[in-house]
C-alpha cells in the first residue's frame, strides 16, 4: 500500500470474537465481523448503531486495547501489527487517543483536572519544560472552551459540570501529536442542551487543530450534525455506509430506516404507529449464514436467511449490505427519489 | 363541558434542601394541575429541580429535603398533610413512580418475579396464584415474556429493565404514574420503543402521567401539556403543540435550539450558553437573565410574574404588554 495516497486510518476485514464462558467453552460471540472502513485527514466519520452492535469494540481495536481476531488496521498505510517497538506504540497512542462516554468516571477525583493533560504532555512532548507545559495546558483548555484556561488548571472534577469535564477529556486527547480522536459516545450522558456545544467543538477542532474524529453514537441526528460520512453498524457488521446527507436522504438498509424513524422529531407531523416494536438487537453468538437483521426486517425474503449480504455500491460512494435494497446507479437523478426506499 | 376535578393539583409548592451553607430552594412556588388521563411533560436541564418536584409530589422526599410551602392534592386530598400510614394506602396503589435508573431502583439479588410479589404483598394479601397471574399480566402489558419473571435484573437488557420498572408501577392499575426520565439511559431505538409503549399503555389503562425529561424533543409527540422548568420554577406552560410551534420564553427557545434534526436543511445550532445557577444563591430578578439573549435592564432586578398569552403562561418580561 502506498503511504502517500492511503487514508489516515483504514481497516480491512477487521474481526473480533470473544469466547464466552471461559477457555473450555466453544461458544463464540462475534462482536465485530469483517469490517472495512477508512477515515481521511480532517474527516469526521460517525459510527452509528444500537448498543451491542460492536461500536466500542471497533474503537478499542483501533486504540490497540484489543488484538483483532482477524483482519488488519493500517495507520497511514502501515499495519499496526508491524508496530513492535515501544516507542512506535507510544507514538501511535499519542496520535490516536480516545475519549470516553462517562464524564463522571473518567476523571480521578483526587487530581486537579489538568493532571491528565500535563501527564500526556510529559509523555508525548518530553522536550517541554514544566513552565512550558503549564502554558500549553492552559492553551489547550482555552481551545476546548474552558476559559480562561489558567483558571481551570487547578480545579478539581467536582467543581466542573458534566459538559466541562467532557471538555477536559477533549483537551487531554489533544495534548499529544493528535491526528485522530476516537470519541466513544462523548455526549450521550450529557444534557441535550450541553451536547450541542460539544458537537460544535468537534467541528471547530477539526478545522483549527486539523484532527479527524471517529464519532461513535447511537443518535443518528447528532451524527448528521457533525459527520461527513456515516457508517451504520448492526450486530457486528456494517449495514450501510456513505456520505451523511446521501445516507439520510436515501437510506438503503432497512435498519438505517429503523434508526431514522426512532429519532424524535418535533418538526415532523405526528405519526404514532398502532403498536410498538419491542425487538432488541441480537447478541451474535455462533451466527450462521444469513442477514443478522432478518428477524426484525419487514422486507426479509428467503435468501436473507441463507446468504449473508455483502456491501454493494448502490449510489455513488454509498454502500449497503441488503439483498432487497435497490441500486440507483445508472438511474437518472429525477427517478432516484422514487426508486429508493 | 363537564368540569371534572384534576387528579393532581399542586399549588405553590416549595422544597428546600437544608445544608450547612443554608437552605437550597430546589423547587420554588410551583403550581400545576393534571387532569384524569392527561400526559404532562416537564422539561428542563439537569439541576433545575425536576426530580425534587416529583419526589415532593410522591411524598418520597427524605432529609435534608423538606417541603417548605404549598400543597399537593391527589384526588382532592392533601398529601402534604398525610402521615406515613395514610400514604401507604395510596402510594403504589393509586399512584406509582418510575425512576430514572432501573439499575438503582431494582434489587440486584432478587428476581423480577420476587420483586413484583413483594410489591403486591406490601399492599394487599393475595394468593400465590393471584400474584402469579397479575405478575404475568403486567409483564405482557409492557412487552416482556413472562419467562423473565425468573430473571435477575442484570440478565435483562437496559430496555427490558426499564420495562420491568414500568410493569412494577402498573401492578395496581394506578390513576397517576410519575416518571423521572425513564428512558434516559437507553439508546435511541430502545427509547422510542419504550415511549410508544408508555403511550399505548396510558391509552389502554387510562392513567394520568407526569413525565420528566431533559430532552424536549422526546415528549413532543407524547405529552398533552408541557411545563418548562428553570432553576426551580416553572417558566412556561401550555399545550405541547403550541409550545413547540411557538415557544415563548427565551429559555424554551434555547432548548428548542439544542437538538439536531434529521430532516430539513442542516443548520448550525447554538444551544444555551452557560449553565443553570447555584440554587443557594439564585440570580436576582429573572433567574434566567445571566444566560438570556433578550435580557433587558428590568430583568436584572424585577422577578417576572406569569403573563397570560393566548395558549400559554409565560414568566418573562418580554410579554408584559
Ligand atoms: N470484553 C468483552 N468480552 C465479552 N464480550 C464483549 C466484550 N466487549 C464487548 N463484548 C460484546 O460484544 C458485543 C459488542 O459490544 P460493544 O462493542 O460494546 O457494542 P456497542 O459499543 O455498539 O454498544 C456485545 O454483545 C458485547 O456484549
Ligand atoms: N442532597 C442535596 N443537598 C443539597 N442540594 C441538593 C441535594 N439534592 C439536590 N440538590 C439541589 O437541588 C437542585 C435540583 O436537583 P434535582 O431535583 O435533582 O434536579 P433535576 O432532577 O432537574 O436534575 C440541584 O441543583 C441541587 O442544587
Ligand atoms: S424576563 Fe428578561 S431575562 Fe428573563 S427570559 Fe425574559 S427577557 Fe430574558
Ligand atoms: Mg459502546
Ligand atoms: Mg433528575
XYZ file of C-alpha atoms in Angstrom, chain A residues 11-317:
307
model
C -9.279 -1.342 8.477
C -9.503 -4.423 6.280
C -11.587 -7.419 7.292
C -11.389 -6.303 10.926
C -12.837 -9.013 13.158
C -13.109 -9.509 16.914
C -14.602 -12.574 18.569
C -14.953 -13.217 22.276
C -15.045 -16.701 23.734
C -17.974 -16.974 26.131
C -17.774 -18.792 29.440
C -14.059 -19.476 29.744
C -11.454 -21.354 27.784
C -13.262 -24.666 27.736
C -16.359 -23.223 26.154
C -16.614 -23.169 22.413
C -19.403 -20.594 22.138
C -18.090 -17.596 20.270
C -19.548 -14.095 20.388
C -18.983 -12.202 17.154
C -18.613 -8.605 18.335
C -17.173 -7.340 15.036
C -17.055 -9.234 11.747
C -15.225 -8.321 8.585
C -15.283 -4.543 8.895
C -13.665 -2.400 6.197
C -13.629 1.291 6.974
C -11.458 4.284 6.209
C -11.038 7.678 7.833
C -9.422 10.513 5.890
C -7.412 13.529 7.012
C -9.516 16.111 8.868
C -12.564 13.974 8.368
C -15.356 13.261 10.855
C -16.744 9.781 10.412
C -19.697 8.687 12.540
C -20.097 5.082 13.607
C -23.784 4.656 14.386
C -25.788 1.772 15.836
C -27.693 0.413 18.824
C -25.914 -0.730 21.952
C -24.214 -4.058 21.426
C -23.621 -3.531 17.720
C -19.822 -3.510 18.122
C -19.001 0.205 18.023
C -16.880 0.339 21.163
C -15.119 -2.853 20.170
C -14.028 -1.206 16.913
C -12.753 1.827 18.826
C -10.846 -0.408 21.225
C -9.350 -2.388 18.359
C -8.162 0.832 16.738
C -6.831 2.052 20.096
C -4.998 -1.281 20.464
C -6.804 -2.154 23.682
C -7.855 -5.387 21.955
C -5.960 -7.503 19.434
C -8.037 -8.341 16.376
C -9.173 -11.942 15.884
C -8.719 -11.317 12.180
C -8.032 -8.562 9.693
C -5.694 -5.616 9.924
C -5.647 -1.931 10.812
C -3.441 0.446 8.805
C -2.328 3.843 10.037
C -1.059 5.961 7.161
C -0.689 2.755 5.204
C 1.370 0.984 7.856
C -0.131 -2.124 9.504
C -0.447 -1.830 13.289
C 0.702 -5.419 13.669
C 4.082 -4.293 12.346
C 4.473 -1.673 15.096
C 6.563 -3.642 17.534
C 8.805 -1.177 19.363
C 7.562 0.539 22.479
C 8.386 3.965 21.120
C 6.385 3.317 17.987
C 3.408 2.099 20.022
C 3.585 5.115 22.315
C 3.710 7.463 19.332
C 0.649 5.762 17.852
C -1.284 6.090 21.101
C -0.498 9.793 21.106
C -1.661 10.184 17.519
C -4.877 8.204 18.058
C -6.221 8.937 21.566
C -9.635 8.003 22.890
C -12.361 9.946 24.709
C -14.854 8.062 26.839
C -18.553 8.223 27.471
C -18.665 8.855 31.204
C -17.530 12.354 32.183
C -18.011 11.460 35.846
C -15.979 8.271 35.929
C -13.159 9.293 33.588
C -11.511 11.952 35.776
C -9.973 10.941 39.074
C -11.455 12.971 41.935
C -8.112 13.243 43.741
C -6.237 15.079 40.965
C -6.644 18.548 39.529
C -8.361 18.409 36.166
C -5.117 19.421 34.418
C -3.412 16.244 35.663
C -4.194 14.167 32.577
C -3.192 16.904 30.130
C 0.111 17.559 31.926
C 0.878 13.856 32.087
C 0.173 13.429 28.376
C 2.397 16.413 27.568
C 5.226 14.954 29.667
C 4.884 11.613 27.948
C 4.456 12.729 24.366
C 6.364 16.012 24.333
C 9.247 15.408 26.747
C 11.202 18.405 25.430
C 8.805 20.880 27.089
C 9.879 22.484 30.378
C 7.458 22.496 33.298
C 6.547 26.131 32.732
C 6.005 25.466 29.040
C 3.770 22.501 29.885
C 1.586 24.704 32.093
C 1.323 27.218 29.323
C 0.427 24.643 26.679
C -2.107 23.073 29.052
C -3.775 26.457 29.571
C -3.897 26.975 25.795
C -5.424 23.541 25.309
C -8.081 24.306 27.916
C -8.875 27.523 26.071
C -9.120 25.713 22.753
C -11.821 23.414 24.161
C -13.780 26.345 25.557
C -12.623 26.276 29.183
C -11.779 29.971 29.505
C -9.719 31.448 30.949
C -7.642 28.282 30.708
C -5.281 29.134 33.546
C -8.256 29.343 35.939
C -9.345 25.833 35.116
C -5.964 24.127 35.518
C -6.174 23.970 39.301
C -9.808 22.979 39.626
C -10.959 19.581 40.865
C -13.507 17.471 38.977
C -16.285 18.138 41.496
C -16.077 21.840 40.629
C -16.904 21.168 36.964
C -20.191 20.352 35.257
C -20.528 17.214 33.134
C -20.061 19.206 29.933
C -16.936 20.903 31.267
C -15.479 17.561 32.317
C -16.016 16.222 28.843
C -14.172 19.267 27.503
C -11.268 18.314 29.756
C -11.379 14.916 28.029
C -11.029 16.654 24.664
C -8.107 18.768 25.949
C -6.410 15.594 27.156
C -6.886 13.977 23.764
C -5.279 16.986 22.097
C -2.184 17.023 24.299
C -0.194 14.583 22.161
C 0.587 14.849 18.448
C -3.030 14.086 17.802
C -4.283 13.111 14.364
C -7.388 11.025 15.021
C -9.609 11.166 18.100
C -11.711 8.117 18.923
C -14.754 9.649 20.606
C -16.902 6.854 22.070
C -20.352 8.343 22.806
C -18.770 11.512 24.208
C -22.112 13.287 24.688
C -24.656 10.580 25.391
C -24.510 11.032 29.174
C -24.875 14.800 28.983
C -27.934 17.004 28.899
C -29.297 17.741 25.468
C -28.586 21.458 25.955
C -24.909 20.712 26.653
C -24.423 18.214 23.834
C -24.665 20.710 21.027
C -21.743 22.737 22.418
C -19.517 19.656 22.330
C -20.604 18.746 18.811
C -19.753 22.290 17.730
C -16.399 21.894 19.490
C -15.648 18.773 17.439
C -16.280 20.721 14.238
C -14.048 23.575 15.418
C -11.200 21.270 16.440
C -11.324 19.502 13.098
C -10.974 22.847 11.355
C -8.484 24.542 13.615
C -6.409 21.709 15.054
C -6.705 19.701 11.820
C -7.664 16.442 13.525
C -10.012 13.682 12.390
C -12.713 12.074 14.508
C -14.304 8.685 14.709
C -17.524 9.790 16.392
C -19.421 6.896 17.960
C -23.087 7.390 18.738
C -26.483 5.730 18.757
C -28.074 9.020 17.766
C -28.150 9.424 14.013
C -29.371 13.035 14.308
C -26.225 14.123 16.142
C -24.175 12.156 13.606
C -25.818 14.131 10.844
C -24.948 17.341 12.629
C -21.164 16.784 12.646
C -20.151 13.928 10.390
C -19.033 13.934 6.761
C -19.680 10.236 6.450
C -21.838 7.711 8.274
C -21.144 4.071 8.941
C -24.160 2.207 10.281
C -23.384 -0.924 12.295
C -25.759 -3.763 13.016
C -24.806 -6.806 15.111
C -21.092 -6.574 14.298
C -21.483 -5.911 10.573
C -21.502 -2.697 8.598
C -25.074 -2.380 7.326
C -24.631 0.814 5.342
C -22.062 3.493 4.726
C -21.808 6.658 2.688
C -21.805 10.457 2.693
C -24.010 11.629 5.560
C -26.567 13.591 3.587
C -26.858 10.896 0.936
C -27.480 8.164 3.527
C -30.122 10.300 5.234
C -31.859 11.251 2.021
C -31.663 7.744 0.531
C -31.344 5.210 3.349
C -30.930 1.856 1.645
C -30.742 -0.600 4.521
C -33.986 -1.314 6.395
C -32.050 -0.972 9.642
C -30.929 2.546 8.760
C -34.577 3.314 8.086
C -35.453 1.992 11.552
C -32.770 4.179 13.163
C -34.085 7.212 11.331
C -37.645 6.517 12.392
C -36.572 6.339 16.045
C -35.326 9.925 16.187
C -37.861 12.107 17.957
C -38.561 14.906 15.515
C -40.894 17.615 16.782
C -40.845 19.254 13.363
C -42.327 16.151 11.758
C -46.091 15.623 11.796
C -47.402 13.313 14.488
C -47.336 9.714 13.348
C -47.605 7.147 16.065
C -47.715 3.548 14.930
C -50.573 1.498 16.352
C -48.291 -0.890 18.184
C -44.712 -0.569 19.305
C -41.989 -2.977 18.327
C -40.127 -4.353 21.312
C -37.488 -6.263 19.371
C -33.905 -5.978 20.560
C -30.653 -6.306 18.654
C -29.321 -9.864 18.861
C -26.265 -10.962 20.748
C -24.316 -12.574 17.998
C -23.289 -15.957 19.378
C -22.173 -18.532 16.817
C -24.076 -16.909 13.963
C -24.685 -18.934 10.874
C -25.076 -17.568 7.398
C -27.735 -15.007 6.635
C -28.528 -11.376 7.303
C -28.367 -10.606 11.033
C -31.231 -8.148 10.753
C -33.670 -10.571 9.176
C -35.734 -11.296 12.341
C -36.596 -7.611 12.643
C -36.771 -6.831 8.962
C -40.143 -6.129 7.357
C -38.775 -6.881 3.868
C -36.933 -10.165 4.533
C -37.038 -12.771 1.761
C -35.902 -16.383 1.746
C -32.405 -15.516 0.592
C -31.882 -13.375 3.717
C -31.850 -16.496 5.908
C -29.452 -18.338 3.631
C -26.848 -15.885 2.399
C -25.022 -13.161 4.321
C -25.461 -9.984 2.271
C -22.246 -8.223 1.241
C -21.860 -4.472 0.932
C -22.837 -3.371 -2.572
C -22.340 0.024 -4.164
C -25.894 1.322 -4.617
C -25.232 5.018 -5.119
C -22.023 6.966 -5.621
C -19.742 6.296 -2.590
